Amino acid sequence: MKDLVVMKFGGTSVGSAERIRVACRILSEESRRRPVVAVISAMAKVTDLLLETLRRAEIGEEDGVRANLRRLEERHLSACRELLPERERAAVEEAIGQILNEFQRIAMGILMLGERPPRSVDEAVSVGERLAVLLVSAYLNAHGVRAEAVNGAEVIVTDAVFGNATPLMQPTRARAQARLRPLLEAGVLPVVTGFNGATVDGKPTTLGRGGSDFSASILAAVLDAAELWIWTDVDGIMTADPRIVPDAAVLDEVTYNEAAELAYNGAKVLHPRTLAPLIERRIPVWSKNSFAPEKPGTRIVPSIQVSNGARAVTSLPHVALISIEPASGVISGAQIMGRALEALGRANVEVLALSSSSYRQSFCFLVRESELGAAMEALEDALLLELEHGYIKPIEVDEEVGLLAVVGEGMRGTPGLAGRIFTAISRERINIIAISQGSSELTIAIVVRRNELEKAVRAVHAECRMAEQAHARSSAV
């Protein structure tokens, strides 16, 4: 279908009745020009509340479970009352009740079991998106835009890795075409839940936290969309976090590679896996602010012409540095590293940065703080013999560190850039603990003490004149 656009709205963009009205106005206006598919997140903070409810159920806090159920019901019924005229509310209120009854059934089952099976959690947490989609589609219909709520489980087919599933693109293409194409051809706007899918045999899955972006890119790819628009609460992708760097500027365009690196290293504009389905078909993405829709936002494209230098800096404070060192030169550090990385891979732990010493054969890698427990368990199990016999020293963990990542296509082959970055950090009397740079030269990852991370970000942003370059490029365009 020619000129199809997929529009994804994040939790803050549908976080209240007023925000839903704005989102629906954007959808309505665009649907007059071309076919639109909407992908909707749960209302802001609802997924957290659902997960908290399941945790309370697991530890037997029935009163807490019931109190949270009341909060969920009141929030969505309140939004329904604000959005819809009285004559149209009954059916939507009944549907809200049915969805919440499904969630209650799962929560009470967990309460009885005293544990949270991953499959049950995936089925339960998608309730937030289902409720939001119900409200958005009802409001659109009430205001003259034909729309239909669609559960992502009907169209996105995944593997069976509950909590962090991966899409199976060919069966997803077949299901999406069969379910959504007839709606679009009939002039109906599909409103699809983000974040969730289902296995081939129909078991509910989720795509990981923040997975609504990923859902949208999957659908854009399998529907051969012309564009994907991601609506958030920021003006676009910026040269740095404006909470850390007050003069941070919006980048008018970035490449797929730059956006992916920024997302992977802490920028919260996109889910890290968002761009993968789009690359083959070269589908452009817009990151835009639903609170200021008149602003141009950032366009994400396969390639752009850029000047030499870094374009953005991002940071991750909640990380841990794991260090492993052989006790003598008899043990092959390369073999130990290989086994360690294999163990982390099996445990599904992301390695954010890796640095090694060729002489001492020691190495260290950075993981997210939330994955530290799983990482240590996997490493201690894989290297049990070497640890017990003293072939390697006890594994060291430093949790008081942070990651700074400098990103830019223009960094490739730029002489002296790394030196300037390191000098800018040392000028602030900040010690660099570890450095990692991939062969693509697209990103330089630097580990510093956590309490000095923000100061290091500001120093690098100023040294590379990122805001000035962004403003100059925007003016030229």
GROMACS .gro file of C-alpha atoms in nm:
model
  477
    1MET     CA    1   0.000   0.000   0.000
    2LYS     CA    2   0.152   0.327  -0.118
    3ASP     CA    3   0.273   0.585   0.135
    4LEU     CA    4   0.168   0.389   0.447
    5VAL     CA    5   0.296   0.539   0.773
    6VAL     CA    6   0.325   0.355   1.104
    7MET     CA    7   0.290   0.585   1.406
    8LYS     CA    8   0.395   0.472   1.750
    9PHE     CA    9   0.290   0.662   2.064
   10GLY     CA   10   0.483   0.609   2.387
   11GLY     CA   11   0.341   0.590   2.738
   12THR     CA   12   0.366   0.961   2.814
   13SER     CA   13   0.201   1.039   2.479
   14VAL     CA   14  -0.110   0.844   2.589
   15GLY     CA   15  -0.062   0.895   2.963
   16SER     CA   16  -0.391   1.077   3.028
   17ALA     CA   17  -0.721   1.154   2.860
   18GLU     CA   18  -0.577   1.484   2.736
   19ARG     CA   19  -0.270   1.315   2.586
   20ILE     CA   20  -0.492   1.054   2.418
   21ARG     CA   21  -0.693   1.337   2.259
   22VAL     CA   22  -0.372   1.489   2.120
   23ALA     CA   23  -0.250   1.152   1.989
   24CYS     CA   24  -0.586   1.090   1.823
   25ARG     CA   25  -0.581   1.436   1.666
   26ILE     CA   26  -0.240   1.359   1.514
   27LEU     CA   27  -0.367   1.022   1.386
   28SER     CA   28  -0.685   1.174   1.249
   29GLU     CA   29  -0.504   1.450   1.061
   30GLU     CA   30  -0.251   1.214   0.908
   31SER     CA   31  -0.516   0.955   0.813
   32ARG     CA   32  -0.683   1.213   0.589
   33ARG     CA   33  -0.364   1.224   0.380
   34ARG     CA   34  -0.258   0.858   0.369
   35PRO     CA   35  -0.306   0.514   0.529
   36VAL     CA   36  -0.197   0.497   0.894
   37VAL     CA   37  -0.128   0.214   1.139
   38ALA     CA   38  -0.106   0.319   1.506
   39VAL     CA   39   0.103   0.131   1.763
   40ILE     CA   40   0.023   0.222   2.121
   41SER     CA   41   0.211   0.176   2.450
   42ALA     CA   42   0.045   0.136   2.789
   43MET     CA   43  -0.041   0.461   2.968
   44ALA     CA   44   0.262   0.601   3.152
   45LYS     CA   45   0.358   0.399   3.463
   46VAL     CA   46   0.091   0.132   3.403
   47THR     CA   47   0.341  -0.141   3.309
   48ASP     CA   48   0.534  -0.068   3.630
   49LEU     CA   49   0.210  -0.098   3.828
   50LEU     CA   50   0.125  -0.430   3.660
   51LEU     CA   51   0.469  -0.571   3.741
   52GLU     CA   52   0.448  -0.445   4.099
   53THR     CA   53   0.111  -0.618   4.134
   54LEU     CA   54   0.258  -0.948   4.014
   55ARG     CA   55   0.550  -0.911   4.260
   56ARG     CA   56   0.306  -0.853   4.543
   57ALA     CA   57   0.112  -1.160   4.435
   58GLU     CA   58   0.430  -1.369   4.437
   59ILE     CA   59   0.508  -1.278   4.799
   60GLY     CA   60   0.148  -1.329   4.912
   61GLU     CA   61   0.035  -0.966   4.959
   62GLU     CA   62  -0.329  -1.011   4.859
   63ASP     CA   63  -0.433  -0.670   4.997
   64GLY     CA   64  -0.167  -0.501   4.786
   65VAL     CA   65  -0.280  -0.693   4.477
   66ARG     CA   66  -0.642  -0.586   4.525
   67ALA     CA   67  -0.544  -0.225   4.594
   68ASN     CA   68  -0.343  -0.211   4.270
   69LEU     CA   69  -0.631  -0.367   4.078
   70ARG     CA   70  -0.854  -0.086   4.201
   71ARG     CA   71  -0.595   0.171   4.094
   72LEU     CA   72  -0.574   0.020   3.745
   73GLU     CA   73  -0.950   0.010   3.710
   74GLU     CA   74  -1.003   0.366   3.832
   75ARG     CA   75  -0.731   0.512   3.609
   76HIS     CA   76  -0.873   0.359   3.292
   77LEU     CA   77  -1.239   0.412   3.380
   78SER     CA   78  -1.160   0.775   3.465
   79ALA     CA   79  -0.993   0.824   3.127
   80CYS     CA   80  -1.290   0.656   2.960
   81ARG     CA   81  -1.531   0.896   3.131
   82GLU     CA   82  -1.325   1.196   3.019
   83LEU     CA   83  -1.291   1.076   2.661
   84LEU     CA   84  -1.630   0.937   2.567
   85PRO     CA   85  -1.988   1.065   2.583
   86GLU     CA   86  -2.210   0.873   2.824
   87ARG     CA   87  -2.402   0.684   2.553
   88GLU     CA   88  -2.078   0.529   2.420
   89ARG     CA   89  -1.913   0.438   2.749
   90ALA     CA   90  -2.095   0.121   2.849
   91ALA     CA   91  -1.937  -0.111   2.591
   92VAL     CA   92  -1.586   0.027   2.657
   93GLU     CA   93  -1.626   0.007   3.036
   94GLU     CA   94  -1.740  -0.355   3.000
   95ALA     CA   95  -1.435  -0.435   2.784
   96ILE     CA   96  -1.206  -0.268   3.041
   97GLY     CA   97  -1.362  -0.488   3.309
   98GLN     CA   98  -1.308  -0.803   3.103
   99ILE     CA   99  -0.941  -0.727   3.039
  100LEU     CA  100  -0.881  -0.647   3.407
  101ASN     CA  101  -1.059  -0.970   3.505
  102GLU     CA  102  -0.807  -1.160   3.290
  103PHE     CA  103  -0.523  -0.986   3.471
  104GLN     CA  104  -0.681  -1.055   3.810
  105ARG     CA  105  -0.712  -1.425   3.724
  106ILE     CA  106  -0.339  -1.442   3.646
  107ALA     CA  107  -0.241  -1.239   3.955
  108MET     CA  108  -0.450  -1.459   4.184
  109GLY     CA  109  -0.298  -1.769   4.028
  110ILE     CA  110   0.050  -1.634   4.106
  111LEU     CA  111  -0.069  -1.553   4.460
  112MET     CA  112  -0.166  -1.919   4.508
  113LEU     CA  113   0.151  -2.057   4.347
  114GLY     CA  114   0.392  -1.820   4.518
  115GLU     CA  115   0.590  -1.778   4.198
  116ARG     CA  116   0.572  -1.589   3.867
  117PRO     CA  117   0.605  -1.819   3.563
  118PRO     CA  118   0.755  -1.614   3.277
  119ARG     CA  119   0.479  -1.718   3.039
  120SER     CA  120   0.212  -1.593   3.281
  121VAL     CA  121   0.398  -1.265   3.331
  122ASP     CA  122   0.408  -1.203   2.955
  123GLU     CA  123   0.035  -1.266   2.927
  124ALA     CA  124  -0.035  -1.034   3.220
  125VAL     CA  125   0.183  -0.731   3.144
  126SER     CA  126   0.043  -0.679   2.794
  127VAL     CA  127  -0.284  -0.579   2.963
  128GLY     CA  128  -0.162  -0.216   2.980
  129GLU     CA  129  -0.130  -0.190   2.602
  130ARG     CA  130  -0.464  -0.366   2.547
  131LEU     CA  131  -0.639  -0.113   2.771
  132ALA     CA  132  -0.471   0.186   2.603
  133VAL     CA  133  -0.557   0.058   2.255
  134LEU     CA  134  -0.919   0.015   2.362
  135LEU     CA  135  -0.939   0.381   2.472
  136VAL     CA  136  -0.761   0.519   2.163
  137SER     CA  137  -0.973   0.324   1.913
  138ALA     CA  138  -1.297   0.411   2.097
  139TYR     CA  139  -1.211   0.783   2.095
  140LEU     CA  140  -1.123   0.778   1.725
  141ASN     CA  141  -1.452   0.605   1.637
  142ALA     CA  142  -1.646   0.850   1.854
  143HIS     CA  143  -1.493   1.137   1.653
  144GLY     CA  144  -1.556   1.009   1.304
  145VAL     CA  145  -1.235   0.813   1.235
  146ARG     CA  146  -1.304   0.445   1.165
  147ALA     CA  147  -1.060   0.251   1.383
  148GLU     CA  148  -1.022  -0.102   1.518
  149ALA     CA  149  -0.829  -0.225   1.822
  150VAL     CA  150  -0.589  -0.508   1.733
  151ASN     CA  151  -0.397  -0.721   1.982
  152GLY     CA  152  -0.030  -0.746   1.878
  153ALA     CA  153  -0.047  -1.116   1.961
  154GLU     CA  154  -0.262  -1.156   1.649
  155VAL     CA  155   0.003  -1.020   1.413
  156ILE     CA  156   0.355  -1.041   1.561
  157VAL     CA  157   0.493  -1.396   1.570
  158THR     CA  158   0.792  -1.457   1.797
  159ASP     CA  159   1.011  -1.727   1.943
  160ALA     CA  160   0.935  -1.860   2.291
  161VAL     CA  161   1.186  -1.651   2.491
  162PHE     CA  162   0.934  -1.508   2.737
  163GLY     CA  163   1.015  -1.157   2.855
  164ASN     CA  164   1.247  -1.075   2.564
  165ALA     CA  165   1.114  -1.249   2.255
  166THR     CA  166   1.254  -1.213   1.902
  167PRO     CA  167   1.019  -1.173   1.605
  168LEU     CA  168   0.992  -1.435   1.331
  169MET     CA  169   0.962  -1.203   1.034
  170GLN     CA  170   0.816  -1.429   0.764
  171PRO     CA  171   0.519  -1.559   0.966
  172THR     CA  172   0.472  -1.206   1.104
  173ARG     CA  173   0.454  -1.069   0.750
  174ALA     CA  174   0.190  -1.326   0.657
  175ARG     CA  175  -0.024  -1.257   0.966
  176ALA     CA  176   0.012  -0.879   0.948
  177GLN     CA  177  -0.085  -0.873   0.582
  178ALA     CA  178  -0.385  -1.099   0.649
  179ARG     CA  179  -0.507  -0.908   0.956
  180LEU     CA  180  -0.418  -0.544   0.885
  181ARG     CA  181  -0.421  -0.507   0.506
  182PRO     CA  182  -0.800  -0.563   0.472
  183LEU     CA  183  -0.862  -0.298   0.740
  184LEU     CA  184  -0.641  -0.046   0.561
  185GLU     CA  185  -0.803  -0.118   0.225
  186ALA     CA  186  -1.145  -0.061   0.385
  187GLY     CA  187  -1.031   0.277   0.520
  188VAL     CA  188  -1.008   0.156   0.881
  189LEU     CA  189  -0.720   0.272   1.101
  190PRO     CA  190  -0.572  -0.029   1.289
  191VAL     CA  191  -0.472   0.055   1.647
  192VAL     CA  192  -0.225  -0.216   1.751
  193THR     CA  193  -0.085  -0.295   2.093
  194GLY     CA  194   0.288  -0.243   2.119
  195PHE     CA  195   0.527  -0.460   2.323
  196ASN     CA  196   0.354  -0.796   2.281
  197GLY     CA  197   0.331  -1.085   2.038
  198ALA     CA  198   0.274  -1.460   2.047
  199THR     CA  199   0.453  -1.779   1.950
  200VAL     CA  200   0.348  -1.971   1.639
  201ASP     CA  201   0.112  -2.178   1.854
  202GLY     CA  202  -0.036  -1.872   2.025
  203LYS     CA  203   0.148  -1.848   2.360
  204PRO     CA  204   0.165  -1.476   2.463
  205THR     CA  205   0.511  -1.318   2.462
  206THR     CA  206   0.661  -0.973   2.510
  207LEU     CA  207   0.950  -0.800   2.332
  208GLY     CA  208   1.123  -0.662   2.644
  209ARG     CA  209   1.076  -0.333   2.828
  210GLY     CA  210   1.031  -0.047   2.586
  211GLY     CA  211   0.939  -0.298   2.316
  212SER     CA  212   0.658  -0.089   2.165
  213ASP     CA  213   0.919   0.086   1.947
  214PHE     CA  214   1.030  -0.258   1.831
  215SER     CA  215   0.669  -0.361   1.759
  216ALA     CA  216   0.625  -0.053   1.543
  217SER     CA  217   0.941  -0.115   1.341
  218ILE     CA  218   0.847  -0.481   1.290
  219LEU     CA  219   0.507  -0.379   1.152
  220ALA     CA  220   0.661  -0.103   0.937
  221ALA     CA  221   0.895  -0.361   0.783
  222VAL     CA  222   0.638  -0.635   0.717
  223LEU     CA  223   0.380  -0.389   0.581
  224ASP     CA  224   0.641  -0.218   0.357
  225ALA     CA  225   0.564   0.120   0.512
  226ALA     CA  226   0.700   0.441   0.363
  227GLU     CA  227   0.790   0.580   0.707
  228LEU     CA  228   0.783   0.510   1.081
  229TRP     CA  229   0.708   0.797   1.320
  230ILE     CA  230   0.788   0.749   1.689
  231TRP     CA  231   0.611   0.999   1.914
  232THR     CA  232   0.770   1.061   2.255
  233ASP     CA  233   0.794   1.348   2.503
  234VAL     CA  234   1.124   1.494   2.372
  235ASP     CA  235   1.198   1.702   2.062
  236GLY     CA  236   1.409   1.433   1.895
  237ILE     CA  237   1.752   1.276   1.931
  238MET     CA  238   1.982   1.522   2.105
  239THR     CA  239   2.355   1.577   2.126
  240ALA     CA  240   2.335   1.486   2.498
  241ASP     CA  241   2.082   1.442   2.775
  242PRO     CA  242   1.954   1.798   2.838
  243ARG     CA  243   1.922   1.720   3.209
  244ILE     CA  244   2.301   1.683   3.215
  245VAL     CA  245   2.399   1.928   2.940
  246PRO     CA  246   2.165   2.231   2.938
  247ASP     CA  247   2.280   2.350   2.594
  248ALA     CA  248   2.227   2.011   2.425
  249ALA     CA  249   2.077   2.050   2.076
  250VAL     CA  250   1.841   1.840   1.863
  251LEU     CA  251   2.007   1.660   1.573
  252ASP     CA  252   1.813   1.711   1.250
  253GLU     CA  253   1.930   1.378   1.101
  254VAL     CA  254   2.122   1.076   1.224
  255THR     CA  255   2.209   0.747   1.059
  256TYR     CA  256   2.070   0.409   1.157
  257ASN     CA  257   2.413   0.325   1.300
  258GLU     CA  258   2.434   0.640   1.510
  259ALA     CA  259   2.081   0.600   1.646
  260ALA     CA  260   2.139   0.234   1.730
  261GLU     CA  261   2.466   0.310   1.911
  262LEU     CA  262   2.306   0.593   2.109
  263ALA     CA  263   2.010   0.375   2.208
  264TYR     CA  264   2.238   0.086   2.306
  265ASN     CA  265   2.450   0.316   2.523
  266GLY     CA  266   2.174   0.482   2.718
  267ALA     CA  267   1.984   0.734   2.503
  268LYS     CA  268   1.617   0.674   2.583
  269VAL     CA  269   1.462   0.796   2.257
  270LEU     CA  270   1.453   0.449   2.096
  271HIS     CA  271   1.443   0.086   2.202
  272PRO     CA  272   1.789  -0.056   2.108
  273ARG     CA  273   1.640  -0.319   1.872
  274THR     CA  274   1.408  -0.078   1.693
  275LEU     CA  275   1.609  -0.019   1.377
  276ALA     CA  276   1.708  -0.376   1.289
  277PRO     CA  277   1.390  -0.468   1.093
  278LEU     CA  278   1.404  -0.142   0.892
  279ILE     CA  279   1.759  -0.151   0.760
  280GLU     CA  280   1.709  -0.394   0.471
  281ARG     CA  281   1.414  -0.193   0.336
  282ARG     CA  282   1.577   0.142   0.421
  283ILE     CA  283   1.260   0.273   0.585
  284PRO     CA  284   1.321   0.620   0.738
  285VAL     CA  285   1.220   0.691   1.097
  286TRP     CA  286   1.111   1.019   1.255
  287SER     CA  287   1.153   1.078   1.627
  288LYS     CA  288   0.903   1.350   1.722
  289ASN     CA  289   0.754   1.516   2.030
  290SER     CA  290   0.378   1.467   2.076
  291PHE     CA  291   0.383   1.754   2.329
  292ALA     CA  292   0.516   1.986   2.055
  293PRO     CA  293   0.412   1.823   1.726
  294GLU     CA  294   0.497   2.137   1.529
  295LYS     CA  295   0.870   2.080   1.593
  296PRO     CA  296   1.051   1.895   1.313
  297GLY     CA  297   1.211   1.620   1.524
  298THR     CA  298   1.497   1.398   1.411
  299ARG     CA  299   1.502   1.190   1.094
  300ILE     CA  300   1.684   0.856   1.106
  301VAL     CA  301   1.811   0.741   0.767
  302PRO     CA  302   2.059   0.491   0.619
  303SER     CA  303   2.333   0.748   0.552
  304ILE     CA  304   2.403   1.123   0.559
  305GLN     CA  305   2.686   1.358   0.476
  306VAL     CA  306   2.859   1.457   0.801
  307SER     CA  307   3.169   1.656   0.887
  308ASN     CA  308   3.455   1.504   1.081
  309GLY     CA  309   3.399   1.462   1.453
  310ALA     CA  310   3.165   1.330   1.718
  311ARG     CA  311   2.794   1.412   1.699
  312ALA     CA  312   2.650   1.305   2.035
  313VAL     CA  313   2.747   1.177   2.378
  314THR     CA  314   2.534   0.956   2.600
  315SER     CA  315   2.582   0.780   2.931
  316LEU     CA  316   2.474   0.485   3.144
  317PRO     CA  317   2.513   0.523   3.521
  318HIS     CA  318   2.367   0.190   3.634
  319VAL     CA  319   2.641  -0.046   3.521
  320ALA     CA  320   2.905  -0.270   3.678
  321LEU     CA  321   3.261  -0.349   3.570
  322ILE     CA  322   3.365  -0.715   3.598
  323SER     CA  323   3.742  -0.789   3.588
  324ILE     CA  324   3.905  -1.129   3.536
  325GLU     CA  325   4.279  -1.196   3.554
  326PRO     CA  326   4.473  -1.525   3.516
  327ALA     CA  327   4.693  -1.603   3.817
  328SER     CA  328   4.989  -1.686   3.591
  329GLY     CA  329   5.096  -1.677   3.227
  330VAL     CA  330   5.040  -2.052   3.200
  331ILE     CA  331   4.664  -2.000   3.157
  332SER     CA  332   4.552  -1.867   2.820
  333GLY     CA  333   4.372  -1.540   2.873
  334ALA     CA  334   4.210  -1.569   2.529
  335GLN     CA  335   4.056  -1.905   2.621
  336ILE     CA  336   3.928  -1.772   2.953
  337MET     CA  337   3.783  -1.467   2.778
  338GLY     CA  338   3.613  -1.687   2.519
  339ARG     CA  339   3.453  -1.907   2.782
  340ALA     CA  340   3.347  -1.606   2.989
  341LEU     CA  341   3.178  -1.440   2.693
  342GLU     CA  342   3.013  -1.766   2.593
  343ALA     CA  343   2.874  -1.802   2.948
  344LEU     CA  344   2.738  -1.446   2.940
  345GLY     CA  345   2.579  -1.515   2.603
  346ARG     CA  346   2.403  -1.825   2.735
  347ALA     CA  347   2.273  -1.618   3.029
  348ASN     CA  348   2.142  -1.354   2.785
  349VAL     CA  349   2.360  -1.084   2.950
  350GLU     CA  350   2.458  -0.788   2.731
  351VAL     CA  351   2.825  -0.690   2.728
  352LEU     CA  352   2.828  -0.310   2.690
  353ALA     CA  353   3.205  -0.267   2.660
  354LEU     CA  354   3.511  -0.492   2.663
  355SER     CA  355   3.875  -0.405   2.732
  356SER     CA  356   4.181  -0.628   2.767
  357SER     CA  357   4.553  -0.621   2.850
  358SER     CA  358   4.776  -0.821   2.615
  359TYR     CA  359   5.067  -0.876   2.859
  360ARG     CA  360   4.886  -0.972   3.178
  361GLN     CA  361   4.602  -1.130   2.977
  362SER     CA  362   4.353  -0.967   3.211
  363PHE     CA  363   4.029  -0.831   3.075
  364CYS     CA  364   3.721  -0.649   3.195
  365PHE     CA  365   3.372  -0.595   3.063
  366LEU     CA  366   3.079  -0.378   3.149
  367VAL     CA  367   2.726  -0.509   3.213
  368ARG     CA  368   2.403  -0.349   3.325
  369GLU     CA  369   2.358  -0.340   3.702
  370SER     CA  370   2.026  -0.523   3.664
  371GLU     CA  371   2.207  -0.814   3.495
  372LEU     CA  372   2.501  -0.835   3.737
  373GLY     CA  373   2.357  -1.122   3.941
  374ALA     CA  374   2.292  -1.334   3.633
  375ALA     CA  375   2.636  -1.245   3.496
  376MET     CA  376   2.822  -1.349   3.810
  377GLU     CA  377   2.629  -1.673   3.843
  378ALA     CA  378   2.708  -1.762   3.481
  379LEU     CA  379   3.079  -1.673   3.514
  380GLU     CA  380   3.133  -1.854   3.843
  381ASP     CA  381   2.966  -2.164   3.701
  382ALA     CA  382   3.166  -2.156   3.375
  383LEU     CA  383   3.502  -2.088   3.547
  384LEU     CA  384   3.444  -2.297   3.860
  385LEU     CA  385   3.749  -2.522   3.815
  386GLU     CA  386   3.989  -2.235   3.747
  387LEU     CA  387   3.861  -2.039   4.047
  388GLU     CA  388   3.880  -2.336   4.285
  389HIS     CA  389   4.236  -2.424   4.181
  390GLY     CA  390   4.359  -2.066   4.178
  391TYR     CA  391   4.435  -2.062   3.807
  392ILE     CA  392   4.254  -1.729   3.786
  393LYS     CA  393   4.228  -1.465   4.056
  394PRO     CA  394   3.893  -1.403   4.228
  395ILE     CA  395   3.658  -1.218   3.997
  396GLU     CA  396   3.643  -0.848   4.084
  397VAL     CA  397   3.331  -0.634   4.055
  398ASP     CA  398   3.318  -0.254   4.065
  399GLU     CA  399   2.965  -0.117   4.091
  400GLU     CA  400   3.069   0.248   4.134
  401VAL     CA  401   3.133   0.313   3.766
  402GLY     CA  402   2.948   0.468   3.474
  403LEU     CA  403   2.971   0.441   3.096
  404LEU     CA  404   3.017   0.738   2.865
  405ALA     CA  405   2.978   0.676   2.490
  406VAL     CA  406   3.082   0.923   2.220
  407VAL     CA  407   2.909   0.853   1.887
  408GLY     CA  408   2.937   0.983   1.533
  409GLU     CA  409   2.982   0.864   1.175
  410GLY     CA  410   3.227   1.151   1.133
  411MET     CA  411   3.463   0.994   1.387
  412ARG     CA  412   3.583   0.736   1.136
  413GLY     CA  413   3.950   0.799   1.066
  414THR     CA  414   3.949   1.147   1.223
  415PRO     CA  415   4.304   1.195   1.357
  416GLY     CA  416   4.347   1.335   1.705
  417LEU     CA  417   3.981   1.305   1.805
  418ALA     CA  418   4.028   1.035   2.070
  419GLY     CA  419   4.316   1.234   2.219
  420ARG     CA  420   4.100   1.545   2.245
  421ILE     CA  421   3.823   1.349   2.417
  422PHE     CA  422   4.060   1.192   2.669
  423THR     CA  423   4.229   1.528   2.733
  424ALA     CA  424   3.892   1.697   2.794
  425ILE     CA  425   3.806   1.433   3.055
  426SER     CA  426   4.146   1.445   3.225
  427ARG     CA  427   4.130   1.826   3.231
  428GLU     CA  428   3.840   1.782   3.475
  429ARG     CA  429   4.071   1.562   3.690
  430ILE     CA  430   3.860   1.254   3.607
  431ASN     CA  431   4.036   0.918   3.591
  432ILE     CA  432   3.957   0.694   3.292
  433ILE     CA  433   3.919   0.336   3.414
  434ALA     CA  434   3.869   0.155   3.081
  435ILE     CA  435   3.835   0.235   2.710
  436SER     CA  436   3.669   0.039   2.431
  437GLN     CA  437   3.639   0.122   2.062
  438GLY     CA  438   3.495  -0.105   1.795
  439SER     CA  439   3.656  -0.156   1.455
  440SER     CA  440   3.386   0.059   1.292
  441GLU     CA  441   3.526   0.367   1.478
  442LEU     CA  442   3.166   0.478   1.526
  443THR     CA  443   3.173   0.476   1.908
  444ILE     CA  444   3.431   0.534   2.178
  445ALA     CA  445   3.315   0.387   2.511
  446ILE     CA  446   3.481   0.520   2.826
  447VAL     CA  447   3.437   0.395   3.183
  448VAL     CA  448   3.477   0.647   3.467
  449ARG     CA  449   3.371   0.668   3.831
  450ARG     CA  450   2.994   0.700   3.855
  451ASN     CA  451   3.005   1.019   4.062
  452GLU     CA  452   3.214   1.186   3.788
  453LEU     CA  453   3.008   1.064   3.491
  454GLU     CA  454   2.797   1.376   3.436
  455LYS     CA  455   3.099   1.604   3.459
  456ALA     CA  456   3.275   1.388   3.197
  457VAL     CA  457   2.971   1.408   2.965
  458ARG     CA  458   2.969   1.788   2.986
  459ALA     CA  459   3.342   1.806   2.920
  460VAL     CA  460   3.322   1.589   2.606
  461HIS     CA  461   3.013   1.770   2.476
  462ALA     CA  462   3.188   2.106   2.509
  463GLU     CA  463   3.522   1.987   2.366
  464CYS     CA  464   3.358   1.841   2.053
  465ARG     CA  465   3.133   2.148   2.011
  466MET     CA  466   2.839   1.918   1.949
  467ALA     CA  467   2.565   2.176   2.003
  468GLU     CA  468   2.733   2.428   1.768
  469GLN     CA  469   2.769   2.166   1.495
  470ALA     CA  470   2.406   2.058   1.532
  471HIS     CA  471   2.281   2.418   1.510
  472ALA     CA  472   2.503   2.489   1.209
  473ARG     CA  473   2.379   2.182   1.023
  474SER     CA  474   2.016   2.260   1.105
  475SER     CA  475   2.058   2.618   0.978
  476ALA     CA  476   2.219   2.494   0.658
  477VAL     CA  477   1.931   2.254   0.595
   0.00000   0.00000   0.00000
